[in-house]
Coordinates of N, CA, C and O and ligand atoms in Angstrom, one line a residue:
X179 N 0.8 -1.2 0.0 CA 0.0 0.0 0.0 C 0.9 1.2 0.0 O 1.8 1.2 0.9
X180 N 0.8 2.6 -1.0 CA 1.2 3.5 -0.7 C 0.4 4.2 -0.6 O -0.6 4.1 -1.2
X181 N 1.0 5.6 0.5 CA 0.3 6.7 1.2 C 0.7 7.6 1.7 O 1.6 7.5 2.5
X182 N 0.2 8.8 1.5 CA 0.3 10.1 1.6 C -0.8 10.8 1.9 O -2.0 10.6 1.7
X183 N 0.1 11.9 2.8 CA -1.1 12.4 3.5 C -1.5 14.1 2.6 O -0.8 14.8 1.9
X184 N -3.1 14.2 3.3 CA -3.3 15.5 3.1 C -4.6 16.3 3.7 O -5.7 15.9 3.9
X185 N -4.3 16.9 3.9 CA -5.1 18.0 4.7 C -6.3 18.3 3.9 O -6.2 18.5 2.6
X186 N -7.9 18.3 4.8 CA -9.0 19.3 3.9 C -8.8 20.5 3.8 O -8.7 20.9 5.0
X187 N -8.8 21.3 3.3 CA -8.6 22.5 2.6 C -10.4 23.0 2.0 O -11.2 23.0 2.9
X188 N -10.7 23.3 1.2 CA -12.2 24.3 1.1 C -13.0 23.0 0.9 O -12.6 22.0 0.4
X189 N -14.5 23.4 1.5 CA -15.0 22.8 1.2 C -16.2 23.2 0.3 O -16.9 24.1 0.8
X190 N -16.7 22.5 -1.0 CA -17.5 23.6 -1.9 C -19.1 22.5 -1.7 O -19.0 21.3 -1.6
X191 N -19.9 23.1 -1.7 CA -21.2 22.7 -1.8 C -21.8 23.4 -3.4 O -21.9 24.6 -3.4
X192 N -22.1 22.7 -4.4 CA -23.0 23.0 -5.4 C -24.4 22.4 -5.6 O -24.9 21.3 -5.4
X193 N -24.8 23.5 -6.2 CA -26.1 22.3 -7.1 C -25.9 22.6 -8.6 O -25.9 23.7 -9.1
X194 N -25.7 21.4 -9.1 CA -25.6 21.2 -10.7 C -26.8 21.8 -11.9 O -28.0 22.0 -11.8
X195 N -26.0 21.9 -12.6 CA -27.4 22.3 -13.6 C -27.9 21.4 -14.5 O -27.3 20.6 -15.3
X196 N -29.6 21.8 -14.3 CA -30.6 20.3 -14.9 C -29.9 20.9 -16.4 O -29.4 22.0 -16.7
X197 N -30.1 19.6 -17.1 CA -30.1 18.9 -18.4 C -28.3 19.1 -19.2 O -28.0 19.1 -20.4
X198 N -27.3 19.2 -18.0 CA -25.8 19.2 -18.5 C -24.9 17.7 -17.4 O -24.7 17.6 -16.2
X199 N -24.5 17.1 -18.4 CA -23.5 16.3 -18.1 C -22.8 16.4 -16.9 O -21.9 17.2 -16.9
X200 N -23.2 15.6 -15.3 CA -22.6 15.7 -14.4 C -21.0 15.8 -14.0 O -20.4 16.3 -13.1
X201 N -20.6 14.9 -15.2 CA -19.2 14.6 -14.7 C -18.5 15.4 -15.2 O -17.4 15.8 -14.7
X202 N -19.0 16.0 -16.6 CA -18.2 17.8 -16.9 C -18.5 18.3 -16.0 O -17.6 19.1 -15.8
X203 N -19.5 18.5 -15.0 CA -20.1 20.0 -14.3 C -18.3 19.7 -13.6 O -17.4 20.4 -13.9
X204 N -18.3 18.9 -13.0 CA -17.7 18.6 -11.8 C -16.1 19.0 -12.1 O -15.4 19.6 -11.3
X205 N -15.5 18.5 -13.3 CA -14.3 18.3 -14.1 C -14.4 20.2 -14.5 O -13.3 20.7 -14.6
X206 N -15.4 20.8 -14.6 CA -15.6 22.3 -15.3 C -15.3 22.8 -13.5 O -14.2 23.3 -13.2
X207 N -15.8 22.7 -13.0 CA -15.7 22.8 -11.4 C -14.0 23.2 -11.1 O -13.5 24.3 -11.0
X208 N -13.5 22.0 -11.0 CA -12.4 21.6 -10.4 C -11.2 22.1 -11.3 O -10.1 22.1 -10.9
X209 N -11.5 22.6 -12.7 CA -10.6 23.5 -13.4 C -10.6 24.6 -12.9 O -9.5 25.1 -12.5
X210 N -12.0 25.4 -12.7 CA -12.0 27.0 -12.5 C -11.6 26.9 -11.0 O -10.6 27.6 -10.7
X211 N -12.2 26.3 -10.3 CA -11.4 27.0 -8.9 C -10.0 26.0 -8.7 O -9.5 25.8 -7.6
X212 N -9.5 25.7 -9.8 CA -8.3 25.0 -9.5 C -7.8 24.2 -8.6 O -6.8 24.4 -8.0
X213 N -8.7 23.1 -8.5 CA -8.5 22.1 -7.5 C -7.9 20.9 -8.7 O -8.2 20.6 -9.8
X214 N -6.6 20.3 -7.5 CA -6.1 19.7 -8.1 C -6.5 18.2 -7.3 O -6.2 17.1 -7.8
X215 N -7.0 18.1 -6.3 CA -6.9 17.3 -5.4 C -8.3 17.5 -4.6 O -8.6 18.6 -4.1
X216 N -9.6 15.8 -4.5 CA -10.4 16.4 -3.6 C -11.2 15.5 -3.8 O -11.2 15.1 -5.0
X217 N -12.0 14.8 -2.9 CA -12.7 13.8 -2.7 C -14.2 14.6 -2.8 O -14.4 15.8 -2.5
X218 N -15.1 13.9 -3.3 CA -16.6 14.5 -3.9 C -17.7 13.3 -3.1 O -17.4 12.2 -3.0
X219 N -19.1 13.8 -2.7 CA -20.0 13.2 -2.8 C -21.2 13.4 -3.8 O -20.8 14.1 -4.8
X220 N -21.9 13.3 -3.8 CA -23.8 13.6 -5.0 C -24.5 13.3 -4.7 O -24.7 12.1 -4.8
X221 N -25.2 13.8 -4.4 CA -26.8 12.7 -4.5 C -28.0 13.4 -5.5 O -27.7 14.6 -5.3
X222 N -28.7 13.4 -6.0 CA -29.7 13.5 -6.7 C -30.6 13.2 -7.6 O -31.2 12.2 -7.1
X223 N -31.0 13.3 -8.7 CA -31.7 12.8 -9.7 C -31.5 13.0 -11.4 O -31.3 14.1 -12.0
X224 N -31.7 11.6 -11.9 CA -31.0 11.8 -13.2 C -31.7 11.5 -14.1 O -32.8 10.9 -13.9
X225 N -31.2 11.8 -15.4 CA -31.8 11.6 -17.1 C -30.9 10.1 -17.7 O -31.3 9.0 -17.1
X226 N -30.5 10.0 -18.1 CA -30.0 8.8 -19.3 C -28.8 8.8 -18.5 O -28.5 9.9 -18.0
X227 N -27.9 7.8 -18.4 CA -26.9 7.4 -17.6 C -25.7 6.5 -18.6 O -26.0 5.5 -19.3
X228 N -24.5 7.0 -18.5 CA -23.7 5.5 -19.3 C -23.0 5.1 -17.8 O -22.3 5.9 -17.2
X229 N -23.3 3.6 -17.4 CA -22.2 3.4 -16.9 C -20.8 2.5 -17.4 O -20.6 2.5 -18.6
X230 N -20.0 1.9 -16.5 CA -19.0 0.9 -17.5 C -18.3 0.2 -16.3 O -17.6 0.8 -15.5
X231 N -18.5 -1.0 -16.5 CA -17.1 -2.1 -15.8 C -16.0 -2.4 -16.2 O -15.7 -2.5 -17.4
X232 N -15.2 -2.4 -15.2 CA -14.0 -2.5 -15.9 C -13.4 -4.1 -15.9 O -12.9 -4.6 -14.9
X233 N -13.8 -4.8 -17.8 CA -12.9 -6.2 -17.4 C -11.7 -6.5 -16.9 O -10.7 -6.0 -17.5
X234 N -11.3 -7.3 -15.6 CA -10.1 -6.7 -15.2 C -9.0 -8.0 -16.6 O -8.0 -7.6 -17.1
X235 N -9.5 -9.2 -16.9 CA -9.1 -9.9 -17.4 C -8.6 -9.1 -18.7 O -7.4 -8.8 -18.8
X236 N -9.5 -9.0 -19.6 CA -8.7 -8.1 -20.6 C -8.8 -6.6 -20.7 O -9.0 -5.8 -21.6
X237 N -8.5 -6.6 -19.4 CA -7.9 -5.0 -18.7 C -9.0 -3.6 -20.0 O -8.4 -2.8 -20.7
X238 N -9.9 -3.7 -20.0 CA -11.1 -2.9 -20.8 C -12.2 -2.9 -19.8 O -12.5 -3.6 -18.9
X239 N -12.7 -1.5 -20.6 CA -14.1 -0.7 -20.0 C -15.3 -1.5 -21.2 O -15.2 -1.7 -22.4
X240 N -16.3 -1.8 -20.2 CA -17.5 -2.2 -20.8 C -18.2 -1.3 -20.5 O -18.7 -1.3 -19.4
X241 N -18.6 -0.2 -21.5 CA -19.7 0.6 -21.0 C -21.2 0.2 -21.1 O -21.4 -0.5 -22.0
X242 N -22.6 0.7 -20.4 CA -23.5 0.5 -20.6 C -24.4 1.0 -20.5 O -24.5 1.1 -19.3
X243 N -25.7 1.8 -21.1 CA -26.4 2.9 -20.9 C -27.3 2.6 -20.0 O -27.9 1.5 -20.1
X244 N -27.5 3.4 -19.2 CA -28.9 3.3 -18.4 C -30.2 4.2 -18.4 O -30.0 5.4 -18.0
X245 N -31.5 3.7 -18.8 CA -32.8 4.9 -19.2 C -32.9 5.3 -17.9 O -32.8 4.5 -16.9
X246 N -33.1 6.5 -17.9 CA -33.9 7.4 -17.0 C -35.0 7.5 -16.9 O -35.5 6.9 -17.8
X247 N -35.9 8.2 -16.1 CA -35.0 8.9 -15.0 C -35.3 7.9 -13.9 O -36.0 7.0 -13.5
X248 N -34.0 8.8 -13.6 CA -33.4 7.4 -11.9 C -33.1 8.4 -10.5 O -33.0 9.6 -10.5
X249 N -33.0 7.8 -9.8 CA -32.5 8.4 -8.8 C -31.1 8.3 -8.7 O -30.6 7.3 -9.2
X250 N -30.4 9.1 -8.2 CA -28.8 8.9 -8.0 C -28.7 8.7 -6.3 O -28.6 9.8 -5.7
X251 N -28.6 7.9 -5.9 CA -28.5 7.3 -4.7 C -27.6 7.4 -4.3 O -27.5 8.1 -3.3
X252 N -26.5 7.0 -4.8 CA -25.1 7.4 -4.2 C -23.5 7.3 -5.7 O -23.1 6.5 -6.5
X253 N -23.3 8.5 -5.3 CA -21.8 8.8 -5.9 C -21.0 9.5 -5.3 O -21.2 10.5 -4.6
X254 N -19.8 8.9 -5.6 CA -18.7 8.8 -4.6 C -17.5 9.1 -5.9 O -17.6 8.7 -7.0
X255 N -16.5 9.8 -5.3 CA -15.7 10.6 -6.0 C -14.7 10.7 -5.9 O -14.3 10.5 -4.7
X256 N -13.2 11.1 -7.0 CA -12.1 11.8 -6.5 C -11.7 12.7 -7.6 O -12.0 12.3 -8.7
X257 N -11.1 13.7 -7.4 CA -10.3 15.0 -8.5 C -9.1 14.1 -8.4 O -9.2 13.3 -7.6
X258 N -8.1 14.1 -9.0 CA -6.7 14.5 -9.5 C -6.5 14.9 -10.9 O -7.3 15.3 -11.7
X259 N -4.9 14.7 -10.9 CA -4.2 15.4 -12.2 C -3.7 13.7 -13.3 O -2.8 12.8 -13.1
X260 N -4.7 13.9 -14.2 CA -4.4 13.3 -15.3 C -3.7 14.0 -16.6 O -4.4 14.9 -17.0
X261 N -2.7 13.9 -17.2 CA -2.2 14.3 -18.4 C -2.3 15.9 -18.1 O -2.4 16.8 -19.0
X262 N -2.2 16.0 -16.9 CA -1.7 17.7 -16.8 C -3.3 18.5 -16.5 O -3.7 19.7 -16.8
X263 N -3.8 17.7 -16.1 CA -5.4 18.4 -15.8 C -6.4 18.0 -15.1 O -6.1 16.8 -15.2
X264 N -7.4 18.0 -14.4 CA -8.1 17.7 -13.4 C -8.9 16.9 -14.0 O -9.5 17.3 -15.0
X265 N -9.1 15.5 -13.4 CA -9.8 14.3 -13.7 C -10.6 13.8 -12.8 O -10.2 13.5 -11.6
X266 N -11.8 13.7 -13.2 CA -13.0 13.4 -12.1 C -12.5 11.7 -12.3 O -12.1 11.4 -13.4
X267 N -12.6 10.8 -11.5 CA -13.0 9.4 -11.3 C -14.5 9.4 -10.2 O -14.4 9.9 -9.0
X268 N -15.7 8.9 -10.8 CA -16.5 8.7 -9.7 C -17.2 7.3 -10.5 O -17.2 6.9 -11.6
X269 N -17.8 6.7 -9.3 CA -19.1 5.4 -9.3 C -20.4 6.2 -8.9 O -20.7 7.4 -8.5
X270 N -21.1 5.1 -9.3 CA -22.4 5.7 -9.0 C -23.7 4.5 -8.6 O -23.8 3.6 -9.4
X271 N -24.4 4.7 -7.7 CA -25.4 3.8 -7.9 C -26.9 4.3 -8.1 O -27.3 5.3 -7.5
X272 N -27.7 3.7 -9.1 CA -28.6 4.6 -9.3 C -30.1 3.5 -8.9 O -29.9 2.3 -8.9
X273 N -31.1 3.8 -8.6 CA -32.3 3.4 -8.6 C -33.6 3.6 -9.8 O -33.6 4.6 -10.6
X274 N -34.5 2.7 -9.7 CA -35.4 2.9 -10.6 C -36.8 3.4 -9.8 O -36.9 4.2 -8.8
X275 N -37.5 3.0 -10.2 CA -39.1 3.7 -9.8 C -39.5 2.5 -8.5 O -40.1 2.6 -7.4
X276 N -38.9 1.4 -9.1 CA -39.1 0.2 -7.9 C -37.8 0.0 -7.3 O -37.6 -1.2 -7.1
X277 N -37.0 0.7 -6.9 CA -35.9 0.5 -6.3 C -35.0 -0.4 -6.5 O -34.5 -1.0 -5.6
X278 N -34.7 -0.4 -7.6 CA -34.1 -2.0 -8.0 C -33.0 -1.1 -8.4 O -33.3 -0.1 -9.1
X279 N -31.6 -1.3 -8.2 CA -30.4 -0.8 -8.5 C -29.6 -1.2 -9.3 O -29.6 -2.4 -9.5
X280 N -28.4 0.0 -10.1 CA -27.5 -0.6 -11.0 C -26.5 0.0 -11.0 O -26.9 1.2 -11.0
X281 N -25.2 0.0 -10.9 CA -24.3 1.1 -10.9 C -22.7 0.6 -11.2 O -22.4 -0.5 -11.6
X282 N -22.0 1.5 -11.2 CA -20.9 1.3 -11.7 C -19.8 2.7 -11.6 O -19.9 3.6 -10.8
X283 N -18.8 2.6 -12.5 CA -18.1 3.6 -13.0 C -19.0 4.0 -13.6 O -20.0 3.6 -14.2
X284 N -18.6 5.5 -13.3 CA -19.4 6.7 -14.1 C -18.7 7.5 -15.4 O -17.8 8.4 -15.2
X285 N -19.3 7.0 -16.8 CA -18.8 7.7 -17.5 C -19.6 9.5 -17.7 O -19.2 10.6 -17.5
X286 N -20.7 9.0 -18.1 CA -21.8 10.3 -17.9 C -23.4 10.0 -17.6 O -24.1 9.0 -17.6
X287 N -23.5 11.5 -17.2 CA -25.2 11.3 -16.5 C -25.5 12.4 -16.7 O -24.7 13.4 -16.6
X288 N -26.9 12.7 -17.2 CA -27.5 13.7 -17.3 C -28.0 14.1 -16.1 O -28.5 13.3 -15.3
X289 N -27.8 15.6 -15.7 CA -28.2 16.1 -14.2 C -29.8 16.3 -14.3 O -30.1 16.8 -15.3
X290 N -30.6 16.0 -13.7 CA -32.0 16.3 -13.3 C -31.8 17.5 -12.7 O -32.0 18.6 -13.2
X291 N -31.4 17.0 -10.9 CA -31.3 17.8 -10.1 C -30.2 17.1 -9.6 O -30.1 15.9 -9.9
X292 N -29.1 17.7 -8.7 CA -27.6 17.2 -8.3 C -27.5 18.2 -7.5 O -27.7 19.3 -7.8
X293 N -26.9 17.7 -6.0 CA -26.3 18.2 -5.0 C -24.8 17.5 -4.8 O -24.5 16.4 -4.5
X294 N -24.0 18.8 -5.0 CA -22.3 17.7 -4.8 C -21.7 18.7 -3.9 O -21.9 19.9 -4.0
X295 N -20.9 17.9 -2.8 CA -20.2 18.1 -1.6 C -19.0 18.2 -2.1 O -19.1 17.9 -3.2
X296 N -17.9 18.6 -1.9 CA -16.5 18.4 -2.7 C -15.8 19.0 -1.6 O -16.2 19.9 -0.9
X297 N -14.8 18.4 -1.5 CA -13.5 18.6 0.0 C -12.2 18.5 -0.8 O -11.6 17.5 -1.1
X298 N -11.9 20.0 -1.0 CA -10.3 20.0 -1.8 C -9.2 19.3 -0.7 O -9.4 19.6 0.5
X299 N -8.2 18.5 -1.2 CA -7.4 18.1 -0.1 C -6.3 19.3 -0.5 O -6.3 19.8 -1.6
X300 N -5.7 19.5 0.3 CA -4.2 20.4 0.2 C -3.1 19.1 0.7 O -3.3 18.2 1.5
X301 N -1.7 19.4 -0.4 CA -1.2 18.8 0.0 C -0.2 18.6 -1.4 O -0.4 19.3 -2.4
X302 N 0.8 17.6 -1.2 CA 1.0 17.7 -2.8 C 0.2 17.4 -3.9 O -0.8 16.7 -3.7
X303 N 0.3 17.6 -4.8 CA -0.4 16.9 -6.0 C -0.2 15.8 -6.4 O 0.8 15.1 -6.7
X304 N -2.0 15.2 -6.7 CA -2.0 14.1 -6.4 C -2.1 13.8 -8.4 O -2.6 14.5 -9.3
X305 N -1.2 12.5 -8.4 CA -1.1 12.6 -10.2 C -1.6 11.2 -10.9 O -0.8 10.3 -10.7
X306 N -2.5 10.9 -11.6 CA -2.3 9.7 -11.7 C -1.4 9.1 -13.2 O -1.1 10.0 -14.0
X307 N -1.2 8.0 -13.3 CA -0.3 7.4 -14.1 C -0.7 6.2 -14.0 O -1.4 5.7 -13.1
X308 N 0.1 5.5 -15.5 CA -0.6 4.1 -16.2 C -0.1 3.5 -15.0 O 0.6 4.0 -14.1
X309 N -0.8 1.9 -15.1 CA 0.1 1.0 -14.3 C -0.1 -0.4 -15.2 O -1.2 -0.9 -15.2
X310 N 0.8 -0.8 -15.9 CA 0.7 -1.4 -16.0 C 0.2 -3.0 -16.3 O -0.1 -3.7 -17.2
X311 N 0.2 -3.0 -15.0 CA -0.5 -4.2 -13.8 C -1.7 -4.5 -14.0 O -2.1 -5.7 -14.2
X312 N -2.5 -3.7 -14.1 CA -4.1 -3.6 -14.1 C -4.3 -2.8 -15.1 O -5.0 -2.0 -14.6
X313 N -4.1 -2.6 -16.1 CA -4.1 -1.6 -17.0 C -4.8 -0.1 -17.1 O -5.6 0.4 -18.0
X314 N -4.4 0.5 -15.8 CA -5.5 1.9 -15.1 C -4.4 2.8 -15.1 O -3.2 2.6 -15.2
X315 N -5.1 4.2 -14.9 CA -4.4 5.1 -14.5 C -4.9 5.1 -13.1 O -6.1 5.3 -12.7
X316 N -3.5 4.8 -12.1 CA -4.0 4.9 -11.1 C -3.1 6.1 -10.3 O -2.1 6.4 -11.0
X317 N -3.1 6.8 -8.8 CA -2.1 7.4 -8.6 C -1.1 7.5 -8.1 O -0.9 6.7 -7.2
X318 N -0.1 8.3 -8.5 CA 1.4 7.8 -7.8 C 1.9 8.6 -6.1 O 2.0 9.7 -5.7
X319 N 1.9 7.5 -5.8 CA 1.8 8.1 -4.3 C 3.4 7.7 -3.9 O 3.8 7.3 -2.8
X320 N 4.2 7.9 -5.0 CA 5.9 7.9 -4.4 C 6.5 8.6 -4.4 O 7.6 8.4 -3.9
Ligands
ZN87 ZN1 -13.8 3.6 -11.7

């Protein structure tokens, strides 16, 4: 395991705007106030969804669309620095009208309504890079 520490630093509370791509809102977010580093929560309600698994065997994204509208029950988050710029990674689990759930990696989701928590960490910058191993960009904490 490697690890590094870091301090909370600001903490932003938004509400997303209905009918735009949550994970740009967030990625458009974390450019303008320049956060490099910062763990996110969401909860709200959504339009059309892609999610995607990641095969670990032949190291690929299976993505899969999900109809709307759904509830966004829970998404869970982090900012870092991919290729020199702020990269959202989040999952998501969403619900239907009968509560039956599906979730995944989050590629995109249309916002209904969206409330996101966001806790910039201070600290160094957090960067991610290939690995190999598992074929991800994951981050380098050495
Ligand atoms: Zn993921």
């Amino acid at each position: 395991m490697m690890v590094k520490e870091y301090l909370p630093s600001r903490h932003l509370v938004a509400r997303l705007d209905k009918g735009l791509d949550l994970v740009e809102q967030i990625t458009d977010l974390a450019s303008g106030a320049r956060i490099e580093s910062a763990t996110f929560m969401v909860i709200g309600a959504l339009g059309q969804a892609e999610l995607s698994y990641y095969d670990q065997e032949k190291k690929e994204y299976h993505n899969f669309g999900v109809d709307g509208p759904m509830e966004l029950v829970s998404c869970n988050g982090n900012v870092s620095i991919r290729d020199s710029r702020p990269f959202v990674h989040a999952h998501a689990v969403l619900s239907d009208l009968r509560g039956n759930v599906v979730g995944g990696h989050l590629i995109k989701a249309l916002v209904f309504a969206a409330e996101l928590y966001l806790i910039e960490l201070s600290g160094e910058k957090l960067v991610r890079e290939f690995d190999a191993e598992t074929g991800l960009y994951l981050w380098r904490l050495h």
